[in-house]
Short mmCIF file of C-alpha atoms and ligand atoms in Angstrom, two decimals:
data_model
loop_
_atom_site.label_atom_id
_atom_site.label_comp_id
_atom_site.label_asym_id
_atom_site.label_seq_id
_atom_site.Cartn_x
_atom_site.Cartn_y
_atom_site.Cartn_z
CA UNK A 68 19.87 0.33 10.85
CA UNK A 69 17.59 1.34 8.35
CA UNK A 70 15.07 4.25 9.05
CA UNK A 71 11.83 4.39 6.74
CA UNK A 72 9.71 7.30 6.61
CA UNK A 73 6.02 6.03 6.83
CA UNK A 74 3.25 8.29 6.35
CA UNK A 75 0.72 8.35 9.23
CA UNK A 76 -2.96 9.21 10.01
CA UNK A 77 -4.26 10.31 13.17
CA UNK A 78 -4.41 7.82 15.98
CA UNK A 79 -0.45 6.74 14.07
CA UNK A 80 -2.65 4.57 11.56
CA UNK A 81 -0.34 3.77 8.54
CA UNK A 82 -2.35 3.40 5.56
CA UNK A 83 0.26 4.42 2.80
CA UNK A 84 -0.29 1.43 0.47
CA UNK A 85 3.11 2.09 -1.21
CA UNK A 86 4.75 2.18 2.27
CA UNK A 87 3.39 -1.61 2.94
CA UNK A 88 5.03 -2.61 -0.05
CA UNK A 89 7.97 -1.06 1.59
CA UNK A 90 7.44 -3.20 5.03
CA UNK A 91 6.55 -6.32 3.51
CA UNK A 92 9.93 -6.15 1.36
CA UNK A 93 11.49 -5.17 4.46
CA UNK A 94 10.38 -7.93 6.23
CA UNK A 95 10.76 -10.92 2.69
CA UNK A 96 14.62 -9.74 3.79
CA UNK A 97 14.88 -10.02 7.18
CA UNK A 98 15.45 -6.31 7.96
CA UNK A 99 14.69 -5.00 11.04
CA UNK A 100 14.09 -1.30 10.44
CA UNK A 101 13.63 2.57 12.45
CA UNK A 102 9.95 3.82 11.99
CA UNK A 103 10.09 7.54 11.07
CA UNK A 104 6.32 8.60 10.81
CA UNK A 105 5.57 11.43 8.22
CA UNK A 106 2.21 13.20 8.26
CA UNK A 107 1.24 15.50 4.87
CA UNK A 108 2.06 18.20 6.07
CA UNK A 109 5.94 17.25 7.42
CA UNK A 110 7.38 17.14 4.33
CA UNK A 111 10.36 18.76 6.01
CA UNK A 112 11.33 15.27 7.42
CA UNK A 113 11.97 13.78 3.68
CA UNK A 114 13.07 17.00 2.22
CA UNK A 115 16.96 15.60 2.23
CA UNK A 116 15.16 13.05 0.04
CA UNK A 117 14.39 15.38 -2.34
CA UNK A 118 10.74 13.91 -2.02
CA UNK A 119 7.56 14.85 -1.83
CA UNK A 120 5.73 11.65 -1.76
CA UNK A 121 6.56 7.92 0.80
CA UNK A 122 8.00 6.04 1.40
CA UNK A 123 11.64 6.77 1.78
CA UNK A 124 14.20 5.07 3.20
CA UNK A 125 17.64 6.30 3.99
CA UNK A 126 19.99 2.83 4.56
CA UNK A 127 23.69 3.69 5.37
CA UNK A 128 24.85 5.95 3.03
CA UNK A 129 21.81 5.64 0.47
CA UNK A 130 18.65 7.28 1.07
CA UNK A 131 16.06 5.65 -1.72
CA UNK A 132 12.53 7.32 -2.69
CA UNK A 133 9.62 5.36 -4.27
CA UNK A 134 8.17 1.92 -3.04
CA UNK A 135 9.84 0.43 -6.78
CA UNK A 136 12.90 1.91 -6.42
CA UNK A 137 12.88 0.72 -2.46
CA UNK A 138 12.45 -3.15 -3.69
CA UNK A 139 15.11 -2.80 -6.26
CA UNK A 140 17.88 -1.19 -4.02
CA UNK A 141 16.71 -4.17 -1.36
CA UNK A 142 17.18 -6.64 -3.79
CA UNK A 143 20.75 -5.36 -5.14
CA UNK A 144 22.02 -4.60 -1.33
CA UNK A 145 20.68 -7.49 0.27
CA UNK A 146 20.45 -10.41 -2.86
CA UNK A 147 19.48 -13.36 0.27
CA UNK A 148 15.96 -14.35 -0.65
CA UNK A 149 15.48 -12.33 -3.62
CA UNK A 150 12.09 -10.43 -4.34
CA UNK A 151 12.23 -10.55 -7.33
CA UNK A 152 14.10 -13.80 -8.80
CA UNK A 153 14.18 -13.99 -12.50
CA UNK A 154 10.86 -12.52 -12.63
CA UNK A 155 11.44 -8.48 -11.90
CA UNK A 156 9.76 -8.07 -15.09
CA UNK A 157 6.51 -9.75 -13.61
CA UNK A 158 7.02 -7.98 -10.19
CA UNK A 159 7.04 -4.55 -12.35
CA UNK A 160 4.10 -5.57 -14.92
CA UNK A 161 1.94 -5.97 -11.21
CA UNK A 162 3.07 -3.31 -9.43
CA UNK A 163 2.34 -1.09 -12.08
CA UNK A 164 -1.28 -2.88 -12.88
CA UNK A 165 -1.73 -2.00 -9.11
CA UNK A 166 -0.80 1.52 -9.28
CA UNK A 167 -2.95 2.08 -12.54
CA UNK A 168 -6.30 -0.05 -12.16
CA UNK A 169 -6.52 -1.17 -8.78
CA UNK A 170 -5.90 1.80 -6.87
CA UNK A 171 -7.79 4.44 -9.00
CA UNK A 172 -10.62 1.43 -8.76
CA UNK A 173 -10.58 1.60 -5.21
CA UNK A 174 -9.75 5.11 -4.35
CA UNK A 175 -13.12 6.77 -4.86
CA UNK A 176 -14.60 3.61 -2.32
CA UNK A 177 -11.73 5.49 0.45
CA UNK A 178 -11.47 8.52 -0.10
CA UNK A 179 -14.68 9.62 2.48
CA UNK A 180 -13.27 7.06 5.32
CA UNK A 181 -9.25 8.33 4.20
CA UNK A 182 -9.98 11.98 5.05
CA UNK A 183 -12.01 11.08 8.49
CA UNK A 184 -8.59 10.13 9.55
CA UNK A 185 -6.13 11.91 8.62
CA UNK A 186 -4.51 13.83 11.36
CA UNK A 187 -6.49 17.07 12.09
CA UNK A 188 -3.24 18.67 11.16
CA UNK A 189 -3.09 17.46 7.55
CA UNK A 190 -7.01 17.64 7.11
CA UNK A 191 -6.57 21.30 4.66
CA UNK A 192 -3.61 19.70 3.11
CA UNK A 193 -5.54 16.57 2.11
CA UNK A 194 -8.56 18.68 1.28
CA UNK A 195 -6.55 21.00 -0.94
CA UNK A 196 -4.74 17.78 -2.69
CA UNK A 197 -7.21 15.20 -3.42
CA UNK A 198 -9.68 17.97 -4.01
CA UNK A 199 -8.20 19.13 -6.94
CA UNK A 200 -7.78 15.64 -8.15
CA UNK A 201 -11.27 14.56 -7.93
CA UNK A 202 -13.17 18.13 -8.88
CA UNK A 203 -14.93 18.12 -5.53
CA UNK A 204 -14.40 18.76 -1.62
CA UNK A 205 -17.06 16.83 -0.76
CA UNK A 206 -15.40 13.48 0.02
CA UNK A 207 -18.35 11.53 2.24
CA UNK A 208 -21.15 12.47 -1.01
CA UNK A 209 -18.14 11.28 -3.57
CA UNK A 210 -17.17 8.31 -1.82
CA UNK A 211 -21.17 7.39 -1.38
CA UNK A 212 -21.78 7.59 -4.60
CA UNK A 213 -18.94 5.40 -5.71
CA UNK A 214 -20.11 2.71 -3.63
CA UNK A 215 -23.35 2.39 -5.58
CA UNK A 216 -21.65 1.28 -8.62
CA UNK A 217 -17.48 1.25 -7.74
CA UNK A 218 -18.17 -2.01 -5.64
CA UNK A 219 -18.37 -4.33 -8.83
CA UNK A 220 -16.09 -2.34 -11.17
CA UNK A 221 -13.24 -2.75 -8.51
CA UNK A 222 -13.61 -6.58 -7.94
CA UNK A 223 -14.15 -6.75 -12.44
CA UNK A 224 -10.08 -5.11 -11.45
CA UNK A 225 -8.95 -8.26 -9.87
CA UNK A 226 -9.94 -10.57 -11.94
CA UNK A 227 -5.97 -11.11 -13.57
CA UNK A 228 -5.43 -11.86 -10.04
CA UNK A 229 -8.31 -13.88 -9.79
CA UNK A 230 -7.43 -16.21 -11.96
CA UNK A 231 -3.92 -16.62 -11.17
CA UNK A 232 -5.14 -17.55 -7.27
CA UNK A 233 -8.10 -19.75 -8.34
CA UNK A 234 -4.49 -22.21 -9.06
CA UNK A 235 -2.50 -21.41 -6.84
CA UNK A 236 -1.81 -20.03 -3.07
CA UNK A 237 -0.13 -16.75 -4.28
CA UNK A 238 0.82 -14.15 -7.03
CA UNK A 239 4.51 -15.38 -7.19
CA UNK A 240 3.70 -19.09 -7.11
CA UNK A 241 3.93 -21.74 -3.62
CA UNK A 242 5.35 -18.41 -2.12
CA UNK A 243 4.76 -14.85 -1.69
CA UNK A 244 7.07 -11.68 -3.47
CA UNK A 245 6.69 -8.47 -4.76
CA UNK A 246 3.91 -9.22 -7.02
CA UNK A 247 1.34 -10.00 -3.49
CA UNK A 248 2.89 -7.34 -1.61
CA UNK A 249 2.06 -4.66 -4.80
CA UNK A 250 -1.45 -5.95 -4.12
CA UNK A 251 -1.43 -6.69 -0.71
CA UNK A 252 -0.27 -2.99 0.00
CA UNK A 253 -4.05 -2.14 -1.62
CA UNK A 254 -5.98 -4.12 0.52
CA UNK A 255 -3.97 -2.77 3.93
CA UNK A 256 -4.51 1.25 2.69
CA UNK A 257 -8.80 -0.20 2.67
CA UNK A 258 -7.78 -2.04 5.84
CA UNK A 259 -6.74 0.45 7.89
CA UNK A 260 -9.02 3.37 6.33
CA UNK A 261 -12.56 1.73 5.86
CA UNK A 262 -14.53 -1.07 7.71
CA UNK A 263 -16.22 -1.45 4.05
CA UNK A 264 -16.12 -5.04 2.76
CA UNK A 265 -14.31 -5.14 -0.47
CA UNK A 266 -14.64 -8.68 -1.38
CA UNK A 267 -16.92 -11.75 -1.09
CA UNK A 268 -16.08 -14.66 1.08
CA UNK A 269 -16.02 -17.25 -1.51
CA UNK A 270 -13.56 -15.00 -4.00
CA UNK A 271 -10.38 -16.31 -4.15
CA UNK A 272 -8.89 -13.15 -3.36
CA UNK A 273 -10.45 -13.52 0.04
CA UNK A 274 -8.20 -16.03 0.63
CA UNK A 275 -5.17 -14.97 -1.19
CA UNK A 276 -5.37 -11.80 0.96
CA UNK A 277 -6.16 -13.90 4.67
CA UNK A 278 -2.57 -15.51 3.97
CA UNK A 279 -1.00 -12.18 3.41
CA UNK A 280 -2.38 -10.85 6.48
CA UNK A 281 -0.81 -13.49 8.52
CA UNK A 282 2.44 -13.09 6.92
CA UNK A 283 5.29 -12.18 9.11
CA UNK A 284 4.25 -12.78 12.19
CA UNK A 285 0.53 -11.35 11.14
CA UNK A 286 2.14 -7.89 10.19
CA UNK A 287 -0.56 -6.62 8.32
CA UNK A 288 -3.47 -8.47 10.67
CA UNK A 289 -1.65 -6.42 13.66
CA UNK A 290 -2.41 -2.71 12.27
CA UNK A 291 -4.45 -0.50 13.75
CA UNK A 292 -7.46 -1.06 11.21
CA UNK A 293 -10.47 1.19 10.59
N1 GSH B 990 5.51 6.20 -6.86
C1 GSH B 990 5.56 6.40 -5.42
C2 GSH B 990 4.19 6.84 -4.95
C3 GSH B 990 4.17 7.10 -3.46
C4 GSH B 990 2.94 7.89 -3.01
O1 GSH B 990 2.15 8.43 -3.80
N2 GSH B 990 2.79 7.98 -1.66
C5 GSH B 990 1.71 8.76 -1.09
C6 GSH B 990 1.12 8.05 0.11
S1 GSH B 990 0.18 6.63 -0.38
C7 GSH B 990 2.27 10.06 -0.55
O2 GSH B 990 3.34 10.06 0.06
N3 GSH B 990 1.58 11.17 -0.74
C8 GSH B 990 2.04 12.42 -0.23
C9 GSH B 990 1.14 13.53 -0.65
O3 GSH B 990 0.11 13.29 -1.26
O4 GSH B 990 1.49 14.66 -0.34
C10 GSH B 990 6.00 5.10 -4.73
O5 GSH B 990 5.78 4.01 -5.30
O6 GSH B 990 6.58 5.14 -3.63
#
């Protein structure tokens, strides 16, 4: 059985987006996995990882760190209904456009809502953390301000994806892969942080990202949301 180490927020909300990517490859398999939540400040629990960050996943004899590194040992150990196909390069180009424009895009919108819940616990840890990465320790006043202009500059982010949906039902084509569960995994970290509304009804995206909630049995729907 596999065991992945998920981080959690008070109340055991998951909002790691990299750890979605994690469950929806997971699920595009067929696995059946252990849930091993991991607040900030249990770093203990991964340390045979050798990591500080999650997910991790320890499956048999491997234990694998980093969502990328997750898919590809997935999709070597388990090649039934590949994530990737022929088109890891694609997968990578996306996850990576995630990592580097949509989530610093949408950070600053979260970061206010992220540190209301995060376990009690964890609170210094995150305060310490994402202090020193955004020059302040005032997250409510930076996360305000960001929604007065953030808002439009994070939607101008998705408009590769945009245009890729405006033809067609998902990133990967008729069917969903790693390239919608990169950006899928953005839109559940919002989900389950922030009751802010990210997109407008009539965007494309709207749509794209109603069909990856309902995925697998409504996975992502079924979280405990903000
Ligand atoms: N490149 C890593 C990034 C993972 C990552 O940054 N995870 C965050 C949660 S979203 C984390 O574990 N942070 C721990 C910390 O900040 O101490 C991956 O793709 O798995």
């Amino acid at each position: 059985m596999i065991t992945l180490y998920d981080l959690v927020f008070q109340d055991d909300r998951r909002p790691s987006p990299f750890c979605w990517r994690a469950k929806f490859a997971l699920k595009h398999k067929g696995l059946g996995w252990r849930d091993e939540p991991v607040g900030f400040t249990e770093k203990q629990k991964i340390a045979f990882a050798q990591s500080q960050t999650l997910p991790v996943i320890h499956d048999g004899p491997n234990v694998v760190k980093d969502s990328w590194a997750i898919a590809q040992h997935l999709d070597g150990a388990y090649p039934e209904k590949p994530l990737f196909g022929p088109a890891r390069d694609h997968a990578h180009f996306v996850a990576s456009w995630v990592d580097t424009a949509v989530h610093p895009a949408l950070f600053p919108l979260l970061v206010g809502d992220l540190y209301a819940r995060v376990r009690p616990v964890d609170q210094p840890y995150f305060l310490d953390s994402r202090g020193k990465r955004l020059g302040t320790s005032d997250f409510a006043g930076f996360q305000a301000k960001a929604r007065e202009q953030g808002m439009a500059a994070f939607r101008a982010v998705l408009e590769p994806a945009r245009r890729v949906l405006k033809e067609q039902p998902f990133l990967s084509g008729e069917q969903p892969a790693y390239p919608d569960y990169a950006l899928a995994g953005a839109f559940l970290w919002a989900r389950v942080a922030t009751p802010l509304v990210l997109l407008e009804a009539d965007d494309p995206v709207h749509a794209w990202r109603d069909r990856m909630l309902d995925l697998f049995d409504g996975m992502g729907r079924k979280a405990k949301t903000a």
